[in-house]
PDB file of C-alpha atoms in Angstrom:
ATOM      1  CA  MET A   1     127.324 110.181 123.836  1.00 95.00           C
ATOM      2  CA  GLU A   2     130.275 108.943 121.790  1.00 97.00           C
ATOM      3  CA  LEU A   3     130.984 106.406 119.060  1.00 98.00           C
ATOM      4  CA  THR A   4     134.171 104.322 119.050  1.00 98.00           C
ATOM      5  CA  PHE A   5     135.234 102.538 115.878  1.00 98.00           C
ATOM      6  CA  LEU A   6     136.648  99.078 116.556  1.00 98.00           C
ATOM      7  CA  GLY A   7     137.075  98.135 112.912  1.00 97.00           C
ATOM      8  CA  THR A   8     136.834 100.160 109.720  1.00 98.00           C
ATOM      9  CA  GLY A   9     137.929  97.806 106.945  1.00 97.00           C
ATOM     10  CA  ALA A  10     135.894  95.925 104.352  1.00 96.00           C
ATOM     11  CA  GLY A  11     135.862  92.232 103.575  1.00 92.00           C
ATOM     12  CA  ARG A  12     138.900  91.073 105.486  1.00 93.00           C
ATOM     13  CA  PRO A  13     141.222  92.367 108.199  1.00 93.00           C
ATOM     14  CA  SER A  14     144.460  94.024 107.168  1.00 91.00           C
ATOM     15  CA  ARG A  15     147.549  95.298 108.943  1.00 89.00           C
ATOM     16  CA  LEU A  16     145.936  98.721 109.091  1.00 89.00           C
ATOM     17  CA  ARG A  17     142.249  98.081 109.678  1.00 95.00           C
ATOM     18  CA  ASN A  18     140.180  95.453 111.447  1.00 96.00           C
ATOM     19  CA  VAL A  19     136.813  94.496 109.991  1.00 97.00           C
ATOM     20  CA  THR A  20     133.602  96.265 110.895  1.00 97.00           C
ATOM     21  CA  SER A  21     132.418  97.124 114.393  1.00 98.00           C
ATOM     22  CA  ALA A  22     131.523 100.265 116.343  1.00 98.00           C
ATOM     23  CA  ALA A  23     130.465 100.880 119.943  1.00 98.00           C
ATOM     24  CA  LEU A  24     128.010 103.608 120.944  1.00 98.00           C
ATOM     25  CA  LYS A  25     128.384 104.753 124.558  1.00 98.00           C
ATOM     26  CA  LEU A  26     125.219 106.266 125.987  1.00 96.00           C
ATOM     27  CA  PRO A  27     125.404 109.122 128.497  1.00 92.00           C
ATOM     28  CA  ALA A  28     124.436 109.033 132.182  1.00 84.00           C
ATOM     29  CA  PRO A  29     122.341 107.781 133.765  1.00 84.00           C
ATOM     30  CA  SER A  30     122.349 104.804 131.380  1.00 87.00           C
ATOM     31  CA  LEU A  31     126.086 104.463 130.615  1.00 88.00           C
ATOM     32  CA  SER A  32     125.211 101.397 128.545  1.00 94.00           C
ATOM     33  CA  VAL A  33     127.226 100.483 125.469  1.00 97.00           C
ATOM     34  CA  TRP A  34     125.533  99.347 122.271  1.00 98.00           C
ATOM     35  CA  LEU A  35     127.612  97.428 119.760  1.00 98.00           C
ATOM     36  CA  PHE A  36     126.977  97.688 116.028  1.00 98.00           C
ATOM     37  CA  ASP A  37     128.353  94.699 114.131  1.00 98.00           C
ATOM     38  CA  ALA A  38     131.085  92.419 115.423  1.00 98.00           C
ATOM     39  CA  GLY A  39     133.547  91.409 112.747  1.00 97.00           C
ATOM     40  CA  GLU A  40     136.378  89.029 113.525  1.00 96.00           C
ATOM     41  CA  GLY A  41     138.716  90.472 116.163  1.00 95.00           C
ATOM     42  CA  THR A  42     136.191  92.869 117.678  1.00 97.00           C
ATOM     43  CA  GLN A  43     136.857  91.729 121.242  1.00 96.00           C
ATOM     44  CA  HIS A  44     140.597  92.226 120.700  1.00 96.00           C
ATOM     45  CA  ARG A  45     139.978  95.817 119.661  1.00 96.00           C
ATOM     46  CA  LEU A  46     137.760  96.324 122.702  1.00 96.00           C
ATOM     47  CA  LEU A  47     140.736  95.433 124.905  1.00 94.00           C
ATOM     48  CA  GLN A  48     142.470  98.544 123.571  1.00 95.00           C
ATOM     49  CA  THR A  49     139.633 100.795 124.761  1.00 96.00           C
ATOM     50  CA  PRO A  50     138.120 101.680 128.159  1.00 95.00           C
ATOM     51  CA  ILE A  51     134.918  99.855 127.140  1.00 95.00           C
ATOM     52  CA  LYS A  52     134.082  96.819 129.264  1.00 91.00           C
ATOM     53  CA  LEU A  53     132.239  93.809 127.862  1.00 92.00           C
ATOM     54  CA  ASN A  54     129.821  93.818 130.785  1.00 90.00           C
ATOM     55  CA  ARG A  55     128.623  97.302 129.778  1.00 92.00           C
ATOM     56  CA  ILE A  56     127.458  96.024 126.384  1.00 96.00           C
ATOM     57  CA  ASP A  57     123.789  95.135 126.758  1.00 95.00           C
ATOM     58  CA  ARG A  58     122.529  95.521 123.178  1.00 98.00           C
ATOM     59  CA  ILE A  59     124.118  94.382 119.934  1.00 98.00           C
ATOM     60  CA  PHE A  60     122.840  95.343 116.499  1.00 98.00           C
ATOM     61  CA  ILE A  61     124.007  93.247 113.544  1.00 98.00           C
ATOM     62  CA  THR A  62     123.442  94.727 110.097  1.00 98.00           C
ATOM     63  CA  HIS A  63     123.895  91.532 108.064  1.00 98.00           C
ATOM     64  CA  LEU A  64     125.461  88.088 108.118  1.00 98.00           C
ATOM     65  CA  HIS A  65     128.572  88.618 105.995  1.00 98.00           C
ATOM     66  CA  GLY A  66     131.560  87.398 107.962  1.00 97.00           C
ATOM     67  CA  ASP A  67     133.303  90.752 108.196  1.00 97.00           C
ATOM     68  CA  HIS A  68     130.326  91.985 110.235  1.00 98.00           C
ATOM     69  CA  VAL A  69     129.482  88.977 112.408  1.00 98.00           C
ATOM     70  CA  PHE A  70     132.295  86.400 112.746  1.00 97.00           C
ATOM     71  CA  GLY A  71     133.523  88.044 115.959  1.00 97.00           C
ATOM     72  CA  LEU A  72     130.153  87.786 117.717  1.00 98.00           C
ATOM     73  CA  PRO A  73     130.325  84.202 119.076  1.00 97.00           C
ATOM     74  CA  GLY A  74     133.765  84.744 120.586  1.00 95.00           C
ATOM     75  CA  LEU A  75     132.739  88.042 122.136  1.00 96.00           C
ATOM     76  CA  LEU A  76     129.641  86.483 123.708  1.00 96.00           C
ATOM     77  CA  SER A  77     131.696  83.573 125.007  1.00 94.00           C
ATOM     78  CA  THR A  78     134.304  85.845 126.591  1.00 94.00           C
ATOM     79  CA  ARG A  79     131.543  87.929 128.148  1.00 91.00           C
ATOM     80  CA  ALA A  80     130.409  84.793 130.010  1.00 88.00           C
ATOM     81  CA  TYR A  81     133.808  84.578 131.753  1.00 87.00           C
ATOM     82  CA  ASP A  82     133.271  87.931 133.480  1.00 74.00           C
ATOM     83  CA  GLY A  83     130.707  86.422 135.852  1.00 68.00           C
ATOM     84  CA  GLY A  84     127.625  88.187 137.087  1.00 65.00           C
ATOM     85  CA  VAL A  85     127.011  89.919 133.782  1.00 82.00           C
ATOM     86  CA  GLY A  86     123.501  90.938 132.869  1.00 91.00           C
ATOM     87  CA  PRO A  87     121.469  89.783 129.886  1.00 95.00           C
ATOM     88  CA  VAL A  88     122.148  90.976 126.361  1.00 97.00           C
ATOM     89  CA  THR A  89     119.712  91.557 123.511  1.00 98.00           C
ATOM     90  CA  ILE A  90     120.889  90.957 119.958  1.00 98.00           C
ATOM     91  CA  TYR A  91     119.087  92.404 116.937  1.00 98.00           C
ATOM     92  CA  GLY A  92     119.772  91.216 113.424  1.00 98.00           C
ATOM     93  CA  PRO A  93     118.545  89.520 110.262  1.00 97.00           C
ATOM     94  CA  ALA A  94     116.847  86.135 110.141  1.00 96.00           C
ATOM     95  CA  GLY A  95     119.337  83.325 110.678  1.00 97.00           C
ATOM     96  CA  LEU A  96     121.530  85.139 113.197  1.00 97.00           C
ATOM     97  CA  GLN A  97     120.238  83.195 116.205  1.00 97.00           C
ATOM     98  CA  GLN A  98     120.551  79.891 114.382  1.00 97.00           C
ATOM     99  CA  MET A  99     124.136  80.667 113.389  1.00 97.00           C
ATOM    100  CA  VAL A 100     125.281  81.616 116.900  1.00 97.00           C
ATOM    101  CA  GLU A 101     123.435  78.865 118.764  1.00 97.00           C
ATOM    102  CA  CYS A 102     124.624  76.192 116.336  1.00 96.00           C
ATOM    103  CA  LEU A 103     128.238  77.196 116.965  1.00 96.00           C
ATOM    104  CA  PHE A 104     127.715  77.207 120.733  1.00 96.00           C
ATOM    105  CA  GLN A 105     126.121  73.760 120.588  1.00 96.00           C
ATOM    106  CA  LEU A 106     128.832  72.207 118.424  1.00 96.00           C
ATOM    107  CA  SER A 107     131.637  73.718 120.510  1.00 95.00           C
ATOM    108  CA  GLY A 108     130.067  72.933 123.860  1.00 95.00           C
ATOM    109  CA  THR A 109     130.145  76.596 124.858  1.00 93.00           C
ATOM    110  CA  TYR A 110     128.232  77.464 128.009  1.00 91.00           C
ATOM    111  CA  ILE A 111     126.748  80.944 128.317  1.00 93.00           C
ATOM    112  CA  GLY A 112     125.790  81.764 131.894  1.00 90.00           C
ATOM    113  CA  TYR A 113     123.575  84.740 131.127  1.00 93.00           C
ATOM    114  CA  ASP A 114     120.419  85.300 129.101  1.00 95.00           C
ATOM    115  CA  ILE A 115     120.618  86.165 125.416  1.00 97.00           C
ATOM    116  CA  GLN A 116     117.493  87.457 123.734  1.00 97.00           C
ATOM    117  CA  TYR A 117     117.366  87.543 119.953  1.00 98.00           C
ATOM    118  CA  VAL A 118     115.156  90.007 118.107  1.00 97.00           C
ATOM    119  CA  GLU A 119     114.772  89.521 114.371  1.00 96.00           C
ATOM    120  CA  ALA A 120     115.186  92.884 112.692  1.00 96.00           C
ATOM    121  CA  VAL A 121     112.220  94.119 110.680  1.00 95.00           C
ATOM    122  CA  GLU A 122     111.438  97.476 109.177  1.00 96.00           C
ATOM    123  CA  GLY A 123     110.168  99.938 111.742  1.00 97.00           C
ATOM    124  CA  VAL A 124     110.739 100.492 115.455  1.00 98.00           C
ATOM    125  CA  ILE A 125     112.600  97.554 117.013  1.00 98.00           C
ATOM    126  CA  PHE A 126     113.360  99.110 120.425  1.00 98.00           C
ATOM    127  CA  ASP A 127     111.834 101.881 122.535  1.00 97.00           C
ATOM    128  CA  ASP A 128     112.315 102.349 126.278  1.00 95.00           C
ATOM    129  CA  GLY A 129     111.101 105.946 126.444  1.00 93.00           C
ATOM    130  CA  ASN A 130     114.641 107.318 126.480  1.00 94.00           C
ATOM    131  CA  TYR A 131     115.894 105.880 123.207  1.00 97.00           C
ATOM    132  CA  ARG A 132     114.159 104.528 120.133  1.00 98.00           C
ATOM    133  CA  VAL A 133     115.800 102.450 117.426  1.00 98.00           C
ATOM    134  CA  GLU A 134     114.361 102.213 113.937  1.00 98.00           C
ATOM    135  CA  ALA A 135     115.523  99.719 111.326  1.00 98.00           C
ATOM    136  CA  ALA A 136     115.154  99.694 107.566  1.00 98.00           C
ATOM    137  CA  ALA A 137     116.326  97.370 104.815  1.00 98.00           C
ATOM    138  CA  LEU A 138     119.248  98.496 102.678  1.00 98.00           C
ATOM    139  CA  GLU A 139     120.325  97.281  99.240  1.00 97.00           C
ATOM    140  CA  HIS A 140     123.173  94.792  99.433  1.00 97.00           C
ATOM    141  CA  ARG A 141     123.896  91.276  98.166  1.00 96.00           C
ATOM    142  CA  ILE A 142     122.151  89.654 101.143  1.00 97.00           C
ATOM    143  CA  PRO A 143     119.503  91.017 103.553  1.00 97.00           C
ATOM    144  CA  CYS A 144     121.037  93.990 105.336  1.00 98.00           C
ATOM    145  CA  PHE A 145     119.739  96.651 107.703  1.00 98.00           C
ATOM    146  CA  GLY A 146     120.576 100.149 108.797  1.00 98.00           C
ATOM    147  CA  TYR A 147     119.767 101.464 112.266  1.00 98.00           C
ATOM    148  CA  ARG A 148     118.639 104.902 113.434  1.00 98.00           C
ATOM    149  CA  VAL A 149     119.083 105.659 117.150  1.00 98.00           C
ATOM    150  CA  ILE A 150     116.867 108.490 118.396  1.00 98.00           C
ATOM    151  CA  GLU A 151     117.354 110.034 121.815  1.00 96.00           C
ATOM    152  CA  SER A 152     114.208 111.472 123.410  1.00 93.00           C
ATOM    153  CA  PRO A 153     114.111 115.231 124.125  1.00 89.00           C
ATOM    154  CA  ARG A 154     115.155 116.172 127.642  1.00 80.00           C
ATOM    155  CA  PRO A 155     113.714 118.852 129.915  1.00 74.00           C
ATOM    156  CA  GLY A 156     115.439 122.202 129.721  1.00 75.00           C
ATOM    157  CA  ARG A 157     117.692 123.677 132.387  1.00 79.00           C
ATOM    158  CA  LEU A 158     116.195 124.992 135.604  1.00 80.00           C
ATOM    159  CA  ASP A 159     115.951 128.782 135.816  1.00 79.00           C
ATOM    160  CA  ALA A 160     117.431 129.672 139.227  1.00 83.00           C
ATOM    161  CA  GLY A 161     115.850 133.121 139.152  1.00 85.00           C
ATOM    162  CA  LYS A 162     112.356 131.799 138.541  1.00 84.00           C
ATOM    163  CA  LEU A 163     112.777 129.141 141.235  1.00 84.00           C
ATOM    164  CA  LYS A 164     113.787 131.782 143.773  1.00 82.00           C
ATOM    165  CA  GLU A 165     110.941 134.049 142.732  1.00 84.00           C
ATOM    166  CA  ALA A 166     108.451 131.197 143.129  1.00 84.00           C
ATOM    167  CA  GLY A 167     109.835 130.346 146.556  1.00 86.00           C
ATOM    168  CA  VAL A 168     110.801 126.754 145.720  1.00 85.00           C
ATOM    169  CA  PRO A 169     113.094 125.460 148.482  1.00 86.00           C
ATOM    170  CA  PHE A 170     116.339 123.873 147.352  1.00 83.00           C
ATOM    171  CA  GLY A 171     116.245 120.097 147.524  1.00 81.00           C
ATOM    172  CA  PRO A 172     114.260 117.189 146.079  1.00 85.00           C
ATOM    173  CA  LEU A 173     111.652 119.479 144.526  1.00 82.00           C
ATOM    174  CA  TYR A 174     114.346 120.828 142.208  1.00 82.00           C
ATOM    175  CA  GLY A 175     114.930 117.310 140.912  1.00 79.00           C
ATOM    176  CA  LYS A 176     111.249 116.730 140.234  1.00 84.00           C
ATOM    177  CA  LEU A 177     110.950 119.978 138.295  1.00 81.00           C
ATOM    178  CA  LYS A 178     114.115 119.158 136.361  1.00 77.00           C
ATOM    179  CA  ALA A 179     112.607 115.788 135.449  1.00 75.00           C
ATOM    180  CA  GLY A 180     109.550 117.534 134.007  1.00 77.00           C
ATOM    181  CA  GLU A 181     107.220 116.927 136.930  1.00 82.00           C
ATOM    182  CA  ASP A 182     104.873 119.590 138.303  1.00 88.00           C
ATOM    183  CA  ILE A 183     104.995 120.074 142.085  1.00 88.00           C
ATOM    184  CA  THR A 184     102.823 121.447 144.876  1.00 89.00           C
ATOM    185  CA  LEU A 185     104.471 123.611 147.530  1.00 87.00           C
ATOM    186  CA  PRO A 186     103.572 123.321 151.248  1.00 86.00           C
ATOM    187  CA  ASP A 187     101.439 126.473 150.940  1.00 86.00           C
ATOM    188  CA  GLY A 188      99.313 124.782 148.258  1.00 86.00           C
ATOM    189  CA  ARG A 189     100.688 126.622 145.229  1.00 90.00           C
ATOM    190  CA  GLU A 190     101.277 124.493 142.154  1.00 92.00           C
ATOM    191  CA  ILE A 191     104.511 125.057 140.240  1.00 88.00           C
ATOM    192  CA  LYS A 192     104.606 123.788 136.685  1.00 87.00           C
ATOM    193  CA  SER A 193     107.913 122.454 135.420  1.00 85.00           C
ATOM    194  CA  SER A 194     107.445 124.287 132.129  1.00 80.00           C
ATOM    195  CA  ASP A 195     107.273 127.611 133.993  1.00 83.00           C
ATOM    196  CA  VAL A 196     110.690 127.272 135.643  1.00 83.00           C
ATOM    197  CA  THR A 197     112.707 125.447 132.978  1.00 80.00           C
ATOM    198  CA  GLY A 198     114.075 126.445 129.635  1.00 76.00           C
ATOM    199  CA  ALA A 199     113.129 124.957 126.307  1.00 76.00           C
ATOM    200  CA  CYS A 200     113.470 121.198 125.923  1.00 77.00           C
ATOM    201  CA  ILE A 201     116.866 119.973 124.760  1.00 82.00           C
ATOM    202  CA  PRO A 202     116.462 118.065 121.479  1.00 90.00           C
ATOM    203  CA  GLY A 203     117.562 114.462 121.482  1.00 93.00           C
ATOM    204  CA  ARG A 204     120.445 113.326 119.309  1.00 97.00           C
ATOM    205  CA  ILE A 205     120.127 111.085 116.272  1.00 98.00           C
ATOM    206  CA  VAL A 206     122.805 108.588 115.270  1.00 98.00           C
ATOM    207  CA  THR A 207     122.442 106.588 112.061  1.00 98.00           C
ATOM    208  CA  ILE A 208     124.629 103.549 111.464  1.00 98.00           C
ATOM    209  CA  LEU A 209     124.198 101.848 108.125  1.00 98.00           C
ATOM    210  CA  GLY A 210     125.283  98.400 107.054  1.00 96.00           C
ATOM    211  CA  ASP A 211     126.729  97.679 103.630  1.00 98.00           C
ATOM    212  CA  THR A 212     124.643  99.326 100.947  1.00 98.00           C
ATOM    213  CA  LYS A 213     124.568 100.803  97.527  1.00 97.00           C
ATOM    214  CA  PRO A 214     122.701 104.112  97.189  1.00 98.00           C
ATOM    215  CA  CYS A 215     119.052 103.661  98.181  1.00 98.00           C
ATOM    216  CA  ALA A 216     116.106 105.634  99.546  1.00 98.00           C
ATOM    217  CA  ASN A 217     116.129 103.916 102.945  1.00 98.00           C
ATOM    218  CA  ALA A 218     119.701 104.990 103.600  1.00 98.00           C
ATOM    219  CA  VAL A 219     118.662 108.619 103.181  1.00 98.00           C
ATOM    220  CA  ARG A 220     115.485 108.164 105.205  1.00 98.00           C
ATOM    221  CA  LEU A 221     117.343 106.640 108.153  1.00 98.00           C
ATOM    222  CA  ALA A 222     119.898 109.458 108.038  1.00 98.00           C
ATOM    223  CA  GLU A 223     117.397 112.337 107.926  1.00 98.00           C
ATOM    224  CA  HIS A 224     118.705 115.190 110.115  1.00 98.00           C
ATOM    225  CA  ALA A 225     121.086 112.796 111.894  1.00 98.00           C
ATOM    226  CA  ASP A 226     123.678 114.387 114.163  1.00 98.00           C
ATOM    227  CA  LEU A 227     126.063 111.651 113.027  1.00 98.00           C
ATOM    228  CA  LEU A 228     125.732 109.428 109.974  1.00 98.00           C
ATOM    229  CA  VAL A 229     128.017 106.405 109.606  1.00 98.00           C
ATOM    230  CA  HIS A 230     128.028 105.364 105.966  1.00 98.00           C
ATOM    231  CA  GLU A 231     130.172 102.823 104.187  1.00 98.00           C
ATOM    232  CA  ALA A 232     132.565 104.111 101.512  1.00 98.00           C
ATOM    233  CA  THR A 233     134.177 100.950 100.248  1.00 98.00           C
ATOM    234  CA  PHE A 234     135.486 102.527  97.057  1.00 98.00           C
ATOM    235  CA  ALA A 235     136.859 105.851  95.879  1.00 97.00           C
ATOM    236  CA  ALA A 236     135.055 108.100  93.421  1.00 97.00           C
ATOM    237  CA  GLY A 237     135.129 106.780  89.885  1.00 96.00           C
ATOM    238  CA  LEU A 238     134.542 103.161  90.907  1.00 97.00           C
ATOM    239  CA  GLU A 239     130.761 103.375  90.893  1.00 96.00           C
ATOM    240  CA  GLU A 240     130.384 100.375  88.573  1.00 97.00           C
ATOM    241  CA  LYS A 241     132.444  98.160  90.875  1.00 96.00           C
ATOM    242  CA  ALA A 242     130.502  99.447  93.879  1.00 97.00           C
ATOM    243  CA  GLU A 243     127.219  98.649  92.153  1.00 96.00           C
ATOM    244  CA  LEU A 244     128.435  95.134  91.292  1.00 96.00           C
ATOM    245  CA  TYR A 245     129.262  94.297  94.910  1.00 96.00           C
ATOM    246  CA  GLY A 246     126.415  96.215  96.566  1.00 97.00           C
ATOM    247  CA  HIS A 247     128.590  98.969  98.014  1.00 98.00           C
ATOM    248  CA  SER A 248     129.028 102.751  97.831  1.00 98.00           C
ATOM    249  CA  THR A 249     131.772 105.169  96.891  1.00 98.00           C
ATOM    250  CA  THR A 250     132.909 108.197  98.862  1.00 98.00           C
ATOM    251  CA  VAL A 251     130.892 110.481  96.612  1.00 98.00           C
ATOM    252  CA  GLN A 252     127.754 108.380  96.990  1.00 98.00           C
ATOM    253  CA  ALA A 253     128.093 108.441 100.790  1.00 98.00           C
ATOM    254  CA  ALA A 254     128.440 112.231 100.687  1.00 98.00           C
ATOM    255  CA  GLU A 255     125.428 112.584  98.417  1.00 98.00           C
ATOM    256  CA  ALA A 256     123.328 110.537 100.853  1.00 98.00           C
ATOM    257  CA  ALA A 257     124.423 112.737 103.775  1.00 98.00           C
ATOM    258  CA  LYS A 258     123.603 115.879 101.817  1.00 98.00           C
ATOM    259  CA  ARG A 259     120.152 114.665 100.762  1.00 98.00           C
ATOM    260  CA  ALA A 260     119.390 113.606 104.329  1.00 98.00           C
ATOM    261  CA  GLY A 261     120.405 116.940 105.844  1.00 98.00           C
ATOM    262  CA  ALA A 262     122.773 115.192 108.254  1.00 98.00           C
ATOM    263  CA  ARG A 263     125.039 117.266 110.475  1.00 98.00           C
ATOM    264  CA  LYS A 264     128.133 115.077 110.116  1.00 98.00           C
ATOM    265  CA  LEU A 265     129.224 112.141 107.964  1.00 98.00           C
ATOM    266  CA  VAL A 266     131.791 109.570 109.073  1.00 98.00           C
ATOM    267  CA  MET A 267     132.866 107.184 106.317  1.00 98.00           C
ATOM    268  CA  THR A 268     133.997 103.639 107.101  1.00 98.00           C
ATOM    269  CA  HIS A 269     134.276 100.120 105.584  1.00 98.00           C
ATOM    270  CA  PHE A 270     137.204 100.997 103.320  1.00 97.00           C
ATOM    271  CA  SER A 271     138.565  98.480 100.833  1.00 96.00           C
ATOM    272  CA  SER A 272     141.955  96.993 101.751  1.00 93.00           C
ATOM    273  CA  ARG A 273     143.331  98.504  98.540  1.00 93.00           C
ATOM    274  CA  TYR A 274     143.549 101.847 100.374  1.00 94.00           C
ATOM    275  CA  GLU A 275     146.375 102.732 102.751  1.00 92.00           C
ATOM    276  CA  LEU A 276     145.749 104.966 105.769  1.00 91.00           C
ATOM    277  CA  GLU A 277     147.331 107.912 103.983  1.00 92.00           C
ATOM    278  CA  ASP A 278     144.782 107.505 101.179  1.00 94.00           C
ATOM    279  CA  ALA A 279     142.130 108.707 103.633  1.00 94.00           C
ATOM    280  CA  VAL A 280     143.070 112.293 102.818  1.00 95.00           C
ATOM    281  CA  GLN A 281     142.070 111.821  99.180  1.00 96.00           C
ATOM    282  CA  LEU A 282     138.939 109.862 100.105  1.00 97.00           C
ATOM    283  CA  VAL A 283     137.798 112.585 102.491  1.00 97.00           C
ATOM    284  CA  ASP A 284     138.522 115.313  99.950  1.00 97.00           C
ATOM    285  CA  GLU A 285     136.302 113.547  97.414  1.00 97.00           C
ATOM    286  CA  ALA A 286     133.415 113.481  99.853  1.00 98.00           C
ATOM    287  CA  ARG A 287     133.970 116.995 101.220  1.00 98.00           C
ATOM    288  CA  ALA A 288     133.578 118.436  97.742  1.00 98.00           C
ATOM    289  CA  ILE A 289     129.912 117.472  98.128  1.00 98.00           C
ATOM    290  CA  PHE A 290     129.419 117.350 101.908  1.00 98.00           C
ATOM    291  CA  PRO A 291     132.014 119.421 103.808  1.00 98.00           C
ATOM    292  CA  GLN A 292     131.272 117.943 107.256  1.00 98.00           C
ATOM    293  CA  THR A 293     132.909 114.620 106.416  1.00 98.00           C
ATOM    294  CA  GLU A 294     135.492 112.575 108.313  1.00 98.00           C
ATOM    295  CA  ALA A 295     137.124 109.198 107.670  1.00 97.00           C
ATOM    296  CA  ALA A 296     137.027 106.675 110.496  1.00 97.00           C
ATOM    297  CA  PHE A 297     140.060 104.661 111.542  1.00 97.00           C
ATOM    298  CA  ASP A 298     140.365 101.876 114.083  1.00 97.00           C
ATOM    299  CA  GLY A 299     140.242 103.340 117.573  1.00 97.00           C
ATOM    300  CA  ALA A 300     138.756 106.670 116.465  1.00 97.00           C
ATOM    301  CA  VAL A 301     136.274 108.176 118.923  1.00 98.00           C
ATOM    302  CA  PHE A 302     133.659 110.661 117.754  1.00 98.00           C
ATOM    303  CA  ASP A 303     131.821 112.757 120.312  1.00 97.00           C
ATOM    304  CA  ILE A 304     128.168 113.456 119.559  1.00 96.00           C
ATOM    305  CA  PRO A 305     127.329 116.659 121.442  1.00 93.00           C
ATOM    306  CA  CYS A 306     123.770 117.613 122.280  1.00 85.00           C
ATOM    307  CA  GLN A 307     122.321 120.598 120.452  1.00 75.00           C
ATOM    308  CA  CYS A 308     121.885 122.650 123.631  1.00 64.00           C
TER     309      CYS A 308
END
């Protein structure tokens, strides 16, 4: 599982940073890509990565400010040119479907695949047994959501010694046991998966927040997250400005990560007032409170290892 940042700037694109978007690549066997926000220019940034548009099958929009959504119609339109692409499901605040479909209608854009819209509400908005996504409202100038992606626990590794001792023949039965299924051998003996596998491998948690000032839901969504993506529009000392515009500072992002017990914080959504070299100072401010902090930049890829 890895997260690629396609845009890390706030408000408007700059020479150094595109506006907000990030792509979460899920591991095998899924290999799907989930997109979080699609600011202007997102599809251009995708062209600079190995990620293919036809692998994106779910898109999560945090809110309807242009720097988070103006790239969505173009991306969906380009996806239609690939031919043979599967359906896509888009989650986001009320009004998202109306905005996109109105633009398609007025521009005469034809989309040759199914688009399903799911209006984001607080609670579980997706669950296929392998991954669950929870949403919660944040505190910004317009309705805005954060998303918590929870990977289900996986069966532990097979114990070769125990398999040999039990007389399990190598082959398909191994796969069933690995998948957590109990089996019956030809001689009638039942072998329980739990008896020949190690402890379950905990699933990973990735929390991606939209624009927000400090709030309880941000901490709740980030609880024990392996990776927390939190906006840090302003440097420490600009808390009043952050409050005015519904944003957070580096210190406030770090405080949220600390309260949530997150494993790692990646800050993004930086004001265009900051140059790339300013990231060192911004990270230092946050690390004074939460040492496991990094600053995202366009094209950055963060691996999210399992806690094996």
